[in-house]
Amino acid sequence: MRKGICQLCDKEKDLAESHIIPKFVYRWMKQTGGKYFRTALNPNQRLQDGIKNYLLCFDCEQKFSKYEKWFADNIFFPHLKNSSKFLEYDENLGNFIISVLWRRLLLNKINGQEYFEKVFNDWKSYLNNEDVLQNDKIHLFFLGDIWGENTQPNEFVHRYFTRATDTNIAEIDNDIIVFAKFSRFLVFAELNINKQNFRGTNVYFGKSKFPFAQYIDNGKISLYFLDRAEKIYRLALSRISEEEQVKILTEINKNPENFWDSDAGKSVSSDINSEIRPYKVDERIKYVCDICLDSMREPEGHLLRTYEIVISEKYWKYIFSNNNFGIDKEGLKKRLDYFIEVSSSPTPWIICDKCISMFDIKDIEKNKAYMNKWFSTKGKFRPNKCGDFRNYLDNDEIKKIPEMIAGIN
Ligand SMILES: [Zn+2]
Ligand SMILES: [Zn+2]
């Protein structure tokens, strides 16, 4: 403990040591094989985790610990246990992410680097419970074994994406993010974004759930992290002495089976056994079918309007049987709720080639052409007759809908 001005609450107090990445992450690394690496190659080493200074007071650290504990219990360990993506969360998740990323900006500030003062101050007053959050575009990307088993662009990909800790402010393709990567998680915030890069990764400040599909729709961002993996481990390798390398091997050889069975061992083994093939940025837009959630790449798909969706009996049949919405009171209520949600969709629907047969479309080439226009405008195009179906169906057609919804068995 030492006295000083706390960077968060600005009060003069006893200051505690602070890190960007929470302690439980390092504990997890150690327990899952990190003990075999004790040197520069050490995944336990706090790569880029430079705030070891006395910058925050005990009370502010305690506040952050609460968010960290919530994250450990509700997201970190559940996801590592079964790769679950449907995790539910509340505002604690956003608070945790902001507290981590704010400390990364703080590190830049004390190092005299660009620290995005406006965002920094906004987050600071939010964390002090003073102000409404302005810069709330934050994301969580769940990392799994995202590369195929057989090929990868460099020999460090698995190690980086499954285990490394890394934080930075990155400028990629004219967009800027601040990120923290640890274990199988990537959290980040948009500091200056011009493109639609991310889908299904947004974190909201309230009760919510992650969607089924998540992806980063900008190959240059993937490329940045792949390069980063290589740079970080190459740097570590260049620093390690022969003597230290021998030490690591000796440690592993004491009980090789234990090592190769550990999470660290498995990720190294995936790296070793993969063929190295360069990563090509695929510029085509990637997206999912709004009905079956299968992913597609340009130019597959059709763009439909909400009124074309709601009048399809086959569609409702598919939804009701998939969700087990029966015709008892409860089932009917669920049908109605679902209908209200679907029928109020103001944006067009993307339907894959398999699902299109559910719809009775008069001129399918037109819907295909809409899709192409949607690509060329990067998702901004809206065909006419989008939005509320009541405006585009005649009275007779509208009258038939409730009967259809309740009648499907
Ligand atoms: Zn404080
Ligand atoms: Zn589909």
mmCIF file of C-alpha atoms and ligand atoms in Angstrom, residues 289-294 296 318 350-356 358, ligand 2:
data_model
loop_
_atom_site.group_PDB
_atom_site.id
_atom_site.type_symbol
_atom_site.label_atom_id
_atom_site.label_comp_id
_atom_site.label_asym_id
_atom_site.label_seq_id
_atom_site.Cartn_x
_atom_site.Cartn_y
_atom_site.Cartn_z
ATOM 1 C CA CYS A 289 -30.466 -17.166 -43.030
ATOM 2 C CA ASP A 290 -33.080 -15.475 -40.826
ATOM 3 C CA ILE A 291 -34.993 -18.724 -40.599
ATOM 4 C CA CYS A 292 -32.639 -21.699 -40.301
ATOM 5 C CA LEU A 293 -29.559 -19.663 -39.220
ATOM 6 C CA ASP A 294 -27.280 -21.468 -41.690
ATOM 7 C CA MET A 296 -24.109 -18.211 -46.477
ATOM 8 C CA TYR A 318 -42.052 -24.706 -39.453
ATOM 9 C CA ILE A 350 -32.650 -12.880 -45.717
ATOM 10 C CA ILE A 351 -33.755 -16.338 -46.765
ATOM 11 C CA CYS A 352 -31.389 -19.091 -47.892
ATOM 12 C CA ASP A 353 -31.909 -21.283 -50.960
ATOM 13 C CA LYS A 354 -33.185 -24.146 -48.817
ATOM 14 C CA CYS A 355 -35.774 -22.125 -46.918
ATOM 15 C CA ILE A 356 -37.123 -20.195 -49.891
ATOM 16 C CA MET A 358 -41.554 -22.168 -47.697
HETATM 17 ZN ZN ZN B 2 -32.483 -21.105 -44.329
#
